[in-house]
Amino acid sequence: MRDEVDDLSEAWAHERPDLDLGPVEIFSRLSRLSRHLDLARRDAFSGSGIESWEFDVLAALRRAGDPYELSPGRLLRETLVTSGTMTNRVDRLASRGLVERLPDPADRRGVLVRLTPDGKATVDSAFEALLAAEREFLDGLSGDQQSQLTDLLRRLLVPFSS
């Protein structure tokens, strides 16, 4: 079984036989898979009428549990965007009726962002479609192989986790 990265690696090996191409063989595949996953995510979310960035915000609120609300600061940490970007995103989601802003009872100057019932239905539908699309990516791997891949990817990601 061969893929396009095999061709890329062979070409580099011919030109630079002095280099260990192991990292290229791994990360070029991860990069290509990431692009395919982005396209699959876009397709999965389009059925629910949302974009990836909208899913990220709605999913953070949904994962928070009932009453599905977070402070803007917590949303920033969950989605890894700037405060200006988050304000814009919440504004757009609120205008579509997917979230609402409420006064924070613990802080008179603060607000909470809460998922509306429409927002909850939208994110649930989008998440189900995403899981179906992601399952297709993994169809060629056994359960044990999927577990091994999960463990290996976790090892690579842990140093970047805060």
mmCIF file of N, CA and C in Angstrom, residues 2-21 24-25 28-29 32:
data_model
loop_
_atom_site.group_PDB
_atom_site.id
_atom_site.type_symbol
_atom_site.label_atom_id
_atom_site.label_comp_id
_atom_site.label_asym_id
_atom_site.label_seq_id
_atom_site.Cartn_x
_atom_site.Cartn_y
_atom_site.Cartn_z
ATOM 1 N N ARG A 2 0.645 2.153 -0.943
ATOM 2 C CA ARG A 2 1.428 3.390 -1.060
ATOM 3 C C ARG A 2 0.492 4.586 -1.077
ATOM 4 N N ASP A 3 1.036 5.731 -0.678
ATOM 5 C CA ASP A 3 0.291 6.980 -0.786
ATOM 6 C C ASP A 3 1.206 8.052 -1.368
ATOM 7 N N GLU A 4 0.679 9.256 -1.508
ATOM 8 C CA GLU A 4 1.442 10.346 -2.122
ATOM 9 C C GLU A 4 2.668 10.745 -1.306
ATOM 10 N N VAL A 5 2.639 10.512 -0.001
ATOM 11 C CA VAL A 5 3.785 10.856 0.837
ATOM 12 C C VAL A 5 4.962 9.923 0.545
ATOM 13 N N ASP A 6 4.669 8.692 0.163
ATOM 14 C CA ASP A 6 5.754 7.790 -0.232
ATOM 15 C C ASP A 6 6.523 8.375 -1.413
ATOM 16 N N ASP A 7 5.799 8.921 -2.391
ATOM 17 C CA ASP A 7 6.446 9.536 -3.554
ATOM 18 C C ASP A 7 7.271 10.756 -3.140
ATOM 19 N N LEU A 8 6.705 11.574 -2.285
ATOM 20 C CA LEU A 8 7.396 12.772 -1.795
ATOM 21 C C LEU A 8 8.676 12.365 -1.054
ATOM 22 N N SER A 9 8.574 11.382 -0.192
ATOM 23 C CA SER A 9 9.713 10.938 0.597
ATOM 24 C C SER A 9 10.800 10.328 -0.285
ATOM 25 N N GLU A 10 10.405 9.544 -1.274
ATOM 26 C CA GLU A 10 11.388 8.959 -2.186
ATOM 27 C C GLU A 10 12.140 10.039 -2.961
ATOM 28 N N ALA A 11 11.415 11.070 -3.388
ATOM 29 C CA ALA A 11 12.069 12.162 -4.116
ATOM 30 C C ALA A 11 13.086 12.874 -3.224
ATOM 31 N N TRP A 12 12.706 13.126 -1.965
ATOM 32 C CA TRP A 12 13.646 13.761 -1.036
ATOM 33 C C TRP A 12 14.838 12.849 -0.751
ATOM 34 N N ALA A 13 14.566 11.568 -0.582
ATOM 35 C CA ALA A 13 15.650 10.623 -0.299
ATOM 36 C C ALA A 13 16.648 10.587 -1.449
ATOM 37 N N HIS A 14 16.159 10.726 -2.666
ATOM 38 C CA HIS A 14 17.046 10.757 -3.833
ATOM 39 C C HIS A 14 17.907 12.015 -3.809
ATOM 40 N N GLU A 15 17.289 13.131 -3.480
ATOM 41 C CA GLU A 15 17.990 14.415 -3.482
ATOM 42 C C GLU A 15 18.836 14.634 -2.237
ATOM 43 N N ARG A 16 18.380 14.107 -1.098
ATOM 44 C CA ARG A 16 19.080 14.310 0.182
ATOM 45 C C ARG A 16 19.190 12.997 0.944
ATOM 46 N N PRO A 17 19.976 12.062 0.442
ATOM 47 C CA PRO A 17 20.103 10.768 1.116
ATOM 48 C C PRO A 17 20.734 10.870 2.500
ATOM 49 N N ASP A 18 21.292 12.027 2.816
ATOM 50 C CA ASP A 18 21.944 12.226 4.110
ATOM 51 C C ASP A 18 20.958 12.538 5.237
ATOM 52 N N LEU A 19 19.689 12.747 4.906
ATOM 53 C CA LEU A 19 18.706 13.152 5.917
ATOM 54 C C LEU A 19 17.799 11.999 6.325
ATOM 55 N N ASP A 20 17.419 12.003 7.597
ATOM 56 C CA ASP A 20 16.408 11.063 8.110
ATOM 57 C C ASP A 20 15.042 11.669 7.812
ATOM 58 N N LEU A 21 14.269 11.026 6.972
ATOM 59 C CA LEU A 21 12.985 11.569 6.532
ATOM 60 C C LEU A 21 11.802 11.067 7.356
ATOM 61 N N VAL A 24 9.133 13.710 8.187
ATOM 62 C CA VAL A 24 8.352 14.125 7.009
ATOM 63 C C VAL A 24 7.287 13.079 6.701
ATOM 64 N N GLU A 25 7.656 11.816 6.821
ATOM 65 C CA GLU A 25 6.702 10.753 6.520
ATOM 66 C C GLU A 25 5.522 10.757 7.484
ATOM 67 N N SER A 28 3.776 14.880 7.214
ATOM 68 C CA SER A 28 3.126 15.146 5.927
ATOM 69 C C SER A 28 1.803 14.392 5.843
ATOM 70 N N ARG A 29 1.781 13.201 6.384
ATOM 71 C CA ARG A 29 0.520 12.446 6.419
ATOM 72 C C ARG A 29 -0.486 13.105 7.356
ATOM 73 N N ARG A 32 -1.884 16.182 5.604
ATOM 74 C CA ARG A 32 -2.845 15.835 4.560
ATOM 75 C C ARG A 32 -4.157 15.327 5.164
#
